[in-house]
CSV table of C-alpha atoms in Angstrom, one decimal:
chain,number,residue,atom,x,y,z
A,21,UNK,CA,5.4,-13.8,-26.2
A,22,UNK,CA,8.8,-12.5,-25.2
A,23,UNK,CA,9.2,-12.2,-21.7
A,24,UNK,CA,9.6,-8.4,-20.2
A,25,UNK,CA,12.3,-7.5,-18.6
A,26,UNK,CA,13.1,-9.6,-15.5
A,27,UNK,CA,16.1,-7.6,-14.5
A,28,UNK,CA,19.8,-8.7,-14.5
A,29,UNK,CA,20.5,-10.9,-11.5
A,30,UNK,CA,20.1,-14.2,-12.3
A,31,UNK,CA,17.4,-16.5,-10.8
A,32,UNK,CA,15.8,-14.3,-8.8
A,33,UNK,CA,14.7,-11.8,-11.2
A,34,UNK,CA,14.0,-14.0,-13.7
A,35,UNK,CA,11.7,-15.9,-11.7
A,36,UNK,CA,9.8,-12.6,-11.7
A,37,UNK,CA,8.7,-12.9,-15.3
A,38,UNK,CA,6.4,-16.1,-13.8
A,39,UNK,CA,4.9,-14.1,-11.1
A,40,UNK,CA,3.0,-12.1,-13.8
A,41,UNK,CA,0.8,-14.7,-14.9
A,42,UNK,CA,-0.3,-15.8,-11.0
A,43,UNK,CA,-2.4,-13.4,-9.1
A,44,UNK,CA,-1.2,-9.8,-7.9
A,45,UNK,CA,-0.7,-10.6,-4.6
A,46,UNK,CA,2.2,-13.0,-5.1
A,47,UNK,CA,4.5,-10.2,-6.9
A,48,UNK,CA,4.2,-8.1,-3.6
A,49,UNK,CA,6.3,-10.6,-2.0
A,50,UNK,CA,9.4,-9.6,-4.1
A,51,UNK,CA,8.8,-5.8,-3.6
A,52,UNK,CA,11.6,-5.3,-1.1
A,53,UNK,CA,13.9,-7.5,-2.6
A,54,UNK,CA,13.6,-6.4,-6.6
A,55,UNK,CA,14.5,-2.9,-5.4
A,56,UNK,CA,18.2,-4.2,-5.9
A,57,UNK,CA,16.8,-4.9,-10.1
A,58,UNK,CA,16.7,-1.8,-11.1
A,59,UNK,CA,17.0,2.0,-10.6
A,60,UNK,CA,19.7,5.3,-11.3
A,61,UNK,CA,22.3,6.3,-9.6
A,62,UNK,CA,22.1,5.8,-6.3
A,63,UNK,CA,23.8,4.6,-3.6
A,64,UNK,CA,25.4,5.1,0.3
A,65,UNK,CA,28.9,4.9,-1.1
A,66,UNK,CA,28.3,6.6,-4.3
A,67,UNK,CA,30.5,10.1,-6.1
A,68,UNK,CA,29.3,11.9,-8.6
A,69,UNK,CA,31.3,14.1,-10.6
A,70,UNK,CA,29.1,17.0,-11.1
A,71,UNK,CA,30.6,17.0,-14.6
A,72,UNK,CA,34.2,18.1,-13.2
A,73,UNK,CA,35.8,14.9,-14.2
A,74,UNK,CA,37.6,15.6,-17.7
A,75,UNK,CA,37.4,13.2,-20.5
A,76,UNK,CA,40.6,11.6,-21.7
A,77,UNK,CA,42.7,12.9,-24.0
A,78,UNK,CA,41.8,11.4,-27.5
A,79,UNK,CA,38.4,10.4,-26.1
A,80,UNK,CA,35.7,9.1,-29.0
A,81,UNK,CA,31.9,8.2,-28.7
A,82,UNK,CA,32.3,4.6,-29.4
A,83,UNK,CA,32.5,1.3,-28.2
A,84,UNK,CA,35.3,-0.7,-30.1
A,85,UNK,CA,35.3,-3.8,-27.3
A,86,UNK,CA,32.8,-6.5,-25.9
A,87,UNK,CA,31.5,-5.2,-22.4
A,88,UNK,CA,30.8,-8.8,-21.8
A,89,UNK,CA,30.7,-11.7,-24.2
A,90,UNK,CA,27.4,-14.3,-23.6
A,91,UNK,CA,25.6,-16.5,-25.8
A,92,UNK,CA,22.6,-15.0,-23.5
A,93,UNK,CA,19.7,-12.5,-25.1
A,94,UNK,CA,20.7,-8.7,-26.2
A,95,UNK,CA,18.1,-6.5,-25.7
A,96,UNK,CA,17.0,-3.1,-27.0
A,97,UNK,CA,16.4,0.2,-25.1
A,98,UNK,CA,12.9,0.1,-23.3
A,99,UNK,CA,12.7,-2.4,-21.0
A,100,UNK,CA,10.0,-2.3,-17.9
A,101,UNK,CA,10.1,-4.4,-14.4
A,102,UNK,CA,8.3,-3.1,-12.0
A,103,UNK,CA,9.1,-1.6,-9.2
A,104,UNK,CA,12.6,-0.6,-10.1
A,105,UNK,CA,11.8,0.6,-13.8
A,106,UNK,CA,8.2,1.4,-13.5
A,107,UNK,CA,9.6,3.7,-16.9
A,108,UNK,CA,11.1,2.4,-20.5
A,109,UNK,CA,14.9,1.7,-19.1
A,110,UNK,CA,17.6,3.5,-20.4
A,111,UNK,CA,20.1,1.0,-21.2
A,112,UNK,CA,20.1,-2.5,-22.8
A,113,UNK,CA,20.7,-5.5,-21.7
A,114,UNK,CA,23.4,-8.2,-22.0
A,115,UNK,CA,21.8,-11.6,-20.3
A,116,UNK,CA,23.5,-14.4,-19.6
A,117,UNK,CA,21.4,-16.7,-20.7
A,118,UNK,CA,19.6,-17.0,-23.7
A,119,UNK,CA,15.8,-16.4,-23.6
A,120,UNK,CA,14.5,-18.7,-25.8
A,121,UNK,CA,16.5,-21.8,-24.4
A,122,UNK,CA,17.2,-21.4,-21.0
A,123,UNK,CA,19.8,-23.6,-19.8
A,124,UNK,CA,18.7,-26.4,-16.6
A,125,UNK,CA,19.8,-26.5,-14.2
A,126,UNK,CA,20.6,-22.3,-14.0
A,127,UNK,CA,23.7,-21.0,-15.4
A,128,UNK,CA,26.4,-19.9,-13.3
A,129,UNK,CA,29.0,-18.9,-15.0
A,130,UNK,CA,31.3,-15.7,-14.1
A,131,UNK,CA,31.8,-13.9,-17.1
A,132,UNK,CA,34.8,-11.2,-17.3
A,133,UNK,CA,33.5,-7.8,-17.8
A,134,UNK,CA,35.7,-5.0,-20.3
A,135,UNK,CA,35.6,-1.3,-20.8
A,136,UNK,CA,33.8,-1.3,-23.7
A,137,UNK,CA,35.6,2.7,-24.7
A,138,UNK,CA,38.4,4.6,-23.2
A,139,UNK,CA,36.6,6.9,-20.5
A,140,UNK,CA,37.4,8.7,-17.5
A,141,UNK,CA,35.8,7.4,-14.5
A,142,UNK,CA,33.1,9.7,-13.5
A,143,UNK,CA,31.4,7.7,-10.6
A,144,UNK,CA,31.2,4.6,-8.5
A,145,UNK,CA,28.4,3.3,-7.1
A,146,UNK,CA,27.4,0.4,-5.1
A,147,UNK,CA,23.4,0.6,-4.4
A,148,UNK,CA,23.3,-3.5,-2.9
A,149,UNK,CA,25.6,-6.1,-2.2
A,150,UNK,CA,28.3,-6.9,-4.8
A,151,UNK,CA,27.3,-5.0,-7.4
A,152,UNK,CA,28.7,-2.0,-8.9
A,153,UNK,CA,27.5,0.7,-11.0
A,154,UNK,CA,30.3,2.7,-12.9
A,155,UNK,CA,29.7,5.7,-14.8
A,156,UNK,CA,32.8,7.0,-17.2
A,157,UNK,CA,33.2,10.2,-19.6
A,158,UNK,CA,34.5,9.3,-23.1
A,159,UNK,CA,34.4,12.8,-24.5
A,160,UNK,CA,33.3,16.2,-23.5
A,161,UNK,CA,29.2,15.5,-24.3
A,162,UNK,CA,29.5,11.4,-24.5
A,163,UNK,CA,29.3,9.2,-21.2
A,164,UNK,CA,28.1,5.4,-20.6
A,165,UNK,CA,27.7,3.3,-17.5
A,166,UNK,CA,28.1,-0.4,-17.4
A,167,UNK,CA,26.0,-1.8,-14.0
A,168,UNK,CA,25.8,-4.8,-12.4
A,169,UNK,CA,29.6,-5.2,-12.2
A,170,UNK,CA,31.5,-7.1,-9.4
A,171,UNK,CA,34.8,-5.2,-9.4
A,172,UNK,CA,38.2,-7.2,-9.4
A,173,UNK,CA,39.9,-4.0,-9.9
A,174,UNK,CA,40.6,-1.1,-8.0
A,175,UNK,CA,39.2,2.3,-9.4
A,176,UNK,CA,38.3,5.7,-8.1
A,177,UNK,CA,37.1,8.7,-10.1
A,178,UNK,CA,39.4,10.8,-12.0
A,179,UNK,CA,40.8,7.5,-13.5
A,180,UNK,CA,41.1,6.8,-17.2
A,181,UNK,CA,40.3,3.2,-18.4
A,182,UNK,CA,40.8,2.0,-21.6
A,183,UNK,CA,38.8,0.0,-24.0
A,184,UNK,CA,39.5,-3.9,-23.6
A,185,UNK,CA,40.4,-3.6,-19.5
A,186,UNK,CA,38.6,-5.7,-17.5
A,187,UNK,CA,37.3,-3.9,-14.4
A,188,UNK,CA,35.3,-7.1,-12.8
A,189,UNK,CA,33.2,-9.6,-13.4
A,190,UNK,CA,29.6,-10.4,-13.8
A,191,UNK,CA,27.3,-12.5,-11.1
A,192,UNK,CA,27.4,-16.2,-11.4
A,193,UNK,CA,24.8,-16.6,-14.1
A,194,UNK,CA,24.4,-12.8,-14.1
A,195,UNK,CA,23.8,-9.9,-16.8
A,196,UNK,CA,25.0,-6.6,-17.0
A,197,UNK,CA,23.7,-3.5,-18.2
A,198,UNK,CA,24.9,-0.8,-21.0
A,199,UNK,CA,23.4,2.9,-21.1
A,200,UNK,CA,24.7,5.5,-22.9
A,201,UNK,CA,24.3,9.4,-22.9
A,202,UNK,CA,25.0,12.3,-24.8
A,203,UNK,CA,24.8,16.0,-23.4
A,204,UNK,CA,24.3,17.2,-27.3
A,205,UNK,CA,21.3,14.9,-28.0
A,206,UNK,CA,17.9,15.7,-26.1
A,207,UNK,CA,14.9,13.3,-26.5
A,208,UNK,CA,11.8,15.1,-27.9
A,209,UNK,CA,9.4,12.9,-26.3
A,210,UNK,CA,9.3,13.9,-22.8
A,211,UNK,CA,6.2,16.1,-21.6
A,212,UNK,CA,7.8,17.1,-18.7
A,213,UNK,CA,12.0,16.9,-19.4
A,214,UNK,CA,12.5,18.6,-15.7
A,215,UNK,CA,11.8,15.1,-14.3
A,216,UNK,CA,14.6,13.2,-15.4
A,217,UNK,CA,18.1,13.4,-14.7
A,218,UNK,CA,20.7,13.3,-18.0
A,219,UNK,CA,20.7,9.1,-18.4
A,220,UNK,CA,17.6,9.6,-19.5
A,221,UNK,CA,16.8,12.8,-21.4
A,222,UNK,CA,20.1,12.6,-23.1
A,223,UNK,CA,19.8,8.9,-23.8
A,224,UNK,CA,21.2,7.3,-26.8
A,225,UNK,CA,20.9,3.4,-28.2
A,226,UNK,CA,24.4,2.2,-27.1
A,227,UNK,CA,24.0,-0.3,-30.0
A,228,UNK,CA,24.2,2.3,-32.8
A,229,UNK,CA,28.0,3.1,-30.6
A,230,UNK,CA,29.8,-0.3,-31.4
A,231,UNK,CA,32.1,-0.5,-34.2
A,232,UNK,CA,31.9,-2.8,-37.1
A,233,UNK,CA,32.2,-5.8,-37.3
A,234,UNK,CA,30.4,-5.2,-33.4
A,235,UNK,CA,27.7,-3.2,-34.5
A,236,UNK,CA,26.3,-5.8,-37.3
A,237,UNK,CA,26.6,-8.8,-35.0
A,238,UNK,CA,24.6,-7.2,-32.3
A,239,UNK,CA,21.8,-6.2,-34.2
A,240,UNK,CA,21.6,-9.6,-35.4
A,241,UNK,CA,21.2,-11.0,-31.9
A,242,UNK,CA,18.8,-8.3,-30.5
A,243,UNK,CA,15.5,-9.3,-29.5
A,244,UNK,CA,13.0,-7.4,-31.2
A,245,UNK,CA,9.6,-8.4,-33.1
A,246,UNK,CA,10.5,-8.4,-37.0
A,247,UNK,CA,7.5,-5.5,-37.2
A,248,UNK,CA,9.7,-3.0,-35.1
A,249,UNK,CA,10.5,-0.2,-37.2
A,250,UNK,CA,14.5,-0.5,-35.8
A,251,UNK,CA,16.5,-2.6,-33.1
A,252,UNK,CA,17.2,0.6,-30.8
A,253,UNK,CA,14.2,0.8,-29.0
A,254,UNK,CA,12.9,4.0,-27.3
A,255,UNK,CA,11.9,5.2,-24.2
A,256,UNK,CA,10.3,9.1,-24.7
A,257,UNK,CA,6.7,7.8,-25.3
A,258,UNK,CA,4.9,10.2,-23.7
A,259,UNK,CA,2.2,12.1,-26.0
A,260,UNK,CA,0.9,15.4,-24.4
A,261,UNK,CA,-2.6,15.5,-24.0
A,262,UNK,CA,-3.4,12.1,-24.3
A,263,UNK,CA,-3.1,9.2,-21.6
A,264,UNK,CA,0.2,7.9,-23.4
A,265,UNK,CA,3.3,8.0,-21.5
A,266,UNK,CA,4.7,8.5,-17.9
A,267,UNK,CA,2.7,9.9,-14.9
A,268,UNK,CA,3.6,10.8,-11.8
A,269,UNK,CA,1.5,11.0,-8.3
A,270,UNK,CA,0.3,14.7,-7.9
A,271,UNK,CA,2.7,16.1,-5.2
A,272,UNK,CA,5.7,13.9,-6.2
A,273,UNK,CA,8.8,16.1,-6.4
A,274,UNK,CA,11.0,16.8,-9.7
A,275,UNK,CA,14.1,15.4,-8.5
A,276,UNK,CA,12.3,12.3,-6.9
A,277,UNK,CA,11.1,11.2,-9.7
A,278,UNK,CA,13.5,8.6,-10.9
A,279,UNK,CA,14.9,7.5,-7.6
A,280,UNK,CA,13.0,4.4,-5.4
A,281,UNK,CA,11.1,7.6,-3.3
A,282,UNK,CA,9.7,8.2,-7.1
A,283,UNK,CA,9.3,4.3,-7.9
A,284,UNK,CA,5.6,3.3,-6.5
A,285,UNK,CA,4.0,6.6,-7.0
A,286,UNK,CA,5.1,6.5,-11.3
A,287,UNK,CA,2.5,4.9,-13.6
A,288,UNK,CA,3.4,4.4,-17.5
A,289,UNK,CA,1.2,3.9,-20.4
A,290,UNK,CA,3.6,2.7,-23.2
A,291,UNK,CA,4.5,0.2,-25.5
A,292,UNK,CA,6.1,-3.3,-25.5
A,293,UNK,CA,10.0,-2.9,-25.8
A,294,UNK,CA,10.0,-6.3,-27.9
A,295,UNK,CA,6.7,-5.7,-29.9
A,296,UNK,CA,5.5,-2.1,-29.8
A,297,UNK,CA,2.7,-2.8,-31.5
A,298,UNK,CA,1.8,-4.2,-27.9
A,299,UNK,CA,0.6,-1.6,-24.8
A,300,UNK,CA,2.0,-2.2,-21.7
A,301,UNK,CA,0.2,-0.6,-18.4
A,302,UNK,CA,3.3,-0.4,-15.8
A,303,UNK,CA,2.5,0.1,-12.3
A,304,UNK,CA,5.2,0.9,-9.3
A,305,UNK,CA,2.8,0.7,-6.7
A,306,UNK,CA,0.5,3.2,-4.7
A,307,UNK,CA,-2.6,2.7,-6.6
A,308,UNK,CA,-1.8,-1.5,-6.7
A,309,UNK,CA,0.4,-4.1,-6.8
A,310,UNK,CA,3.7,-3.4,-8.8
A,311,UNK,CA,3.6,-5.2,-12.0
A,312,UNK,CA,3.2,-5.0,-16.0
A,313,UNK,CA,-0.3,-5.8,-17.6
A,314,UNK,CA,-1.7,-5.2,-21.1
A,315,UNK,CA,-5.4,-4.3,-22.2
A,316,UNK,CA,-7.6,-5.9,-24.9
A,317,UNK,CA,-6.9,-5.8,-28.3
A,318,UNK,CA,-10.8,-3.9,-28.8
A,319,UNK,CA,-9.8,-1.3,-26.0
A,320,UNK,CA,-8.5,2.3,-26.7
A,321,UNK,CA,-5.5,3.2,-27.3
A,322,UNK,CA,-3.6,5.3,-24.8
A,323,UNK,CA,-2.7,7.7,-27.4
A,324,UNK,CA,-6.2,8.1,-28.3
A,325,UNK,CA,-7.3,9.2,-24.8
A,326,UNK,CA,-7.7,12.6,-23.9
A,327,UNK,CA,-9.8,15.2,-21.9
A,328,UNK,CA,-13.3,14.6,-24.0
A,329,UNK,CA,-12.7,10.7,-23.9
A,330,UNK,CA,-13.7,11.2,-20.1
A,331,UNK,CA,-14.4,8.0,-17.9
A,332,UNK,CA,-12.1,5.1,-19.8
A,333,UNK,CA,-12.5,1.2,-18.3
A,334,UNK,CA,-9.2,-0.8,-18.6
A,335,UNK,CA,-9.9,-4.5,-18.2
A,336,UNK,CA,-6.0,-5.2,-16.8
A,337,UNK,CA,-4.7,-8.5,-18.6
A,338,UNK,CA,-1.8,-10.4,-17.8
A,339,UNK,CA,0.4,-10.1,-20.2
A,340,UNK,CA,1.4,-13.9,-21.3
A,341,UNK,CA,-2.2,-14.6,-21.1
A,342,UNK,CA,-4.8,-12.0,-23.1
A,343,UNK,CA,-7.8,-13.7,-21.9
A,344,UNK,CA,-7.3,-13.8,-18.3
A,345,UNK,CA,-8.2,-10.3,-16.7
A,346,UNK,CA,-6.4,-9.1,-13.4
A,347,UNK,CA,-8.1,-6.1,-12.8
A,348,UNK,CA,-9.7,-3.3,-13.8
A,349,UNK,CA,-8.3,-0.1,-13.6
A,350,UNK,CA,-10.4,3.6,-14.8
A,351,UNK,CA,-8.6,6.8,-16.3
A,352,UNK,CA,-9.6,9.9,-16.9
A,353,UNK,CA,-8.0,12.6,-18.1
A,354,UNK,CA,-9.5,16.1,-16.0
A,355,UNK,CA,-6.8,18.2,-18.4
A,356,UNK,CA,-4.1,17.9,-20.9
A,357,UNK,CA,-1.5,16.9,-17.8
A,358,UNK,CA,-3.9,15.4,-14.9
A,359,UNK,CA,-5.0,12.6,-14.1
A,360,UNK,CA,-7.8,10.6,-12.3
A,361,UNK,CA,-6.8,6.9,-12.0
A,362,UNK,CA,-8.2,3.9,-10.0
A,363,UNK,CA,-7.0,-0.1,-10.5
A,364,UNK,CA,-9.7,-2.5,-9.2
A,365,UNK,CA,-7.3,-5.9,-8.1
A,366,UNK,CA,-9.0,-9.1,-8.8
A,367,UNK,CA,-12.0,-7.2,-10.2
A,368,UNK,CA,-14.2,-9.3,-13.5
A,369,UNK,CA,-16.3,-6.5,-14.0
A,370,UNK,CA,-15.8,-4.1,-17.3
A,371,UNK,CA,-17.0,-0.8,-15.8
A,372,UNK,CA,-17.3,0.5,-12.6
A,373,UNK,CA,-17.0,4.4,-11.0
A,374,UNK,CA,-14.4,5.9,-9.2
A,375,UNK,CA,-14.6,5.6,-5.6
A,376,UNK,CA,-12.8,7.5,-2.7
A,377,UNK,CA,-9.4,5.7,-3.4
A,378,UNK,CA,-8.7,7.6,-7.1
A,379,UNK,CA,-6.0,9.1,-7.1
A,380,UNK,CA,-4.6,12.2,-9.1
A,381,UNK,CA,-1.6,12.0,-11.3
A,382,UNK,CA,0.6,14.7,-13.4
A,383,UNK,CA,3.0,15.1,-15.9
């Protein structure tokens, strides 16, 4: 099975891809520290541009220029790692070490980092330690973000980059990240579109962006299960009126939805970003441990939940291992957009009933 998404710093989050197969308690003790894996744009010594930045003259939505080149995995859109994206990510991956053949001891090499398009810097962020996040305008609807960047180069916002400079570097053994969105494209797939901010609701597959011979190489390299219908990946899964998709605690604000305030209270209900014909049951926390399970292969699924299914038992699986049950978590739909959820940690059983710990979720 291909490992989810253990975020792109090195080691550390890669090591959490183990934790899921030992017992829930041991991924709490990565909480704090895996807040740095993951998350929007956010930071103390961030600038956004509130879309007054303009793009450069000549500006085109494409990427004619390797962002970073790695022998490591490529990924498609979708990935989950708890508690920093408790939701399908919005940008792919480029690892710096291959998946399949890990190198020992840990790779450390410091790769340089390019501006894969000519862009306008739009904003700079720097949410933890070296890292930076850095968003740029390409045209008047197209922007994309590279993260995870150690900056050997001055920039501010207003500035125009073209493609091939290099603004930094990765970690030592690091990956970077690659998102991409488009003001003129809306995913369909959202139930609720308030909630997210425009790297997500006007996200495109950065892959289907690179120029040939770019494009072809990449989707030779991407990860994906041979039964995927493409090499993009997706991350609008929600299906209204049925338990597929994104929820939120009742009570959680709009615009606190996709920052780390937002991150324990989300629960998803989606599919494998390597094999979607595989469900993935993504927790941020509140109701229990942050983490990624699956259910059995015999139990319904999520898109075939709604209002009349009433009380549904989820024997929570880890996901390497889909005979060894973690938990057991109950849904119920009370409506087309709430929710009545409860997780059971360490629980055998198969059934159970709702206690006073449920909780209520939304859309």
């Amino acid at each position: 099975m291909f490992p989810a998404d253990p975020g792109p710093r090195g080691s550390f989050c890669a090591n959490l891809v183990a934790m899921r197969t030992r017992p829930l308690s041991l991924i709490t003790l990565a909480l704090a520290l895996l807040l740095g894996c993951g998350g929007g744009p956010t930071g103390s010594n961030g600038t956004t541009d509130n879309g007054n930045v303009l793009p450069p003259p000549g500006g085109v939505a494409q990427f004619s220029v390797e962002p970073m080149v790695t022998p490591g995995t490529l990924t498609s859109l979708g990935n989950l790692g708890p508690p920093g994206h408790v939701l399908p990510t919005n940008h792919v991956y480029f690892y710096g070490v291959d998946f399949t053949n890990p190198p020992s001891p840990p790779d450390q090499t410091v790769r340089p980092v390019y501006a894969p398009a000519t862009g306008t810097v739009a904003y700079l962020l720097q949410p933890s330690g070296t890292d930076w996040k850095i968003g740029f305008r390409a045209t008047s609807t197209f922007y994309y973000y590279l993260d995870h960047v150690v900056l050997t180069t001055t920039l501010k916002v207003g500035d125009i980059v073209h493609a091939g400079d290099q603004i930094g570097t990765s970690n030592p053994g690091g990956s970077i990240d690659l998102g991409a969105y488009d003001l003129s494209v809306t995913l369909p797939g959202f139930a609720n579109p308030a909630r997210y901010g425009p790297e997500t609701l006007h996200c495109v597959s950065p892959w289907l962006y690179f120029t040939e011979p770019l494009r072809s190489a990449h989707y030779a390299r991407i990860r994906r299960a041979a039964t995927a219908p493409d090499k993009d990946g997706h991350i609008d899964l929600d299906v209204p009126g049925t338990l597929a998709g994104n929820w939120y605690e009742e009570g959680l604000a709009l615009d606190q939805t996709e920052g780390p305030s937002g991150w324990p209270r989300t629960v998803a209900f989606v599919t494998d970003y390597y094999d979607p014909s595989k469900v993935r049951v993504s927790i941020g926390g509140t109701i229990a441990t942050p983490g990624i399970w699956t259910i059995p292969d015999d139990a319904p699924r999520p898109a075939a939940v709604t209002s009349p299914s009433g009380v549904v038992a989820y024997r929570l699986v880890y996901t390497e291992s889909t005979n060894v049950q973690s938990g057991l978590m109950l849904v119920q739909l009370t409506d087309a957009t709430h929710l009545k959820i409860e997780v059971f940690e360490g629980s055998q059983a198969a059934s159970a009933s709702f206690d006073g710990n449920a909780r209520s979720y939304v859309r």
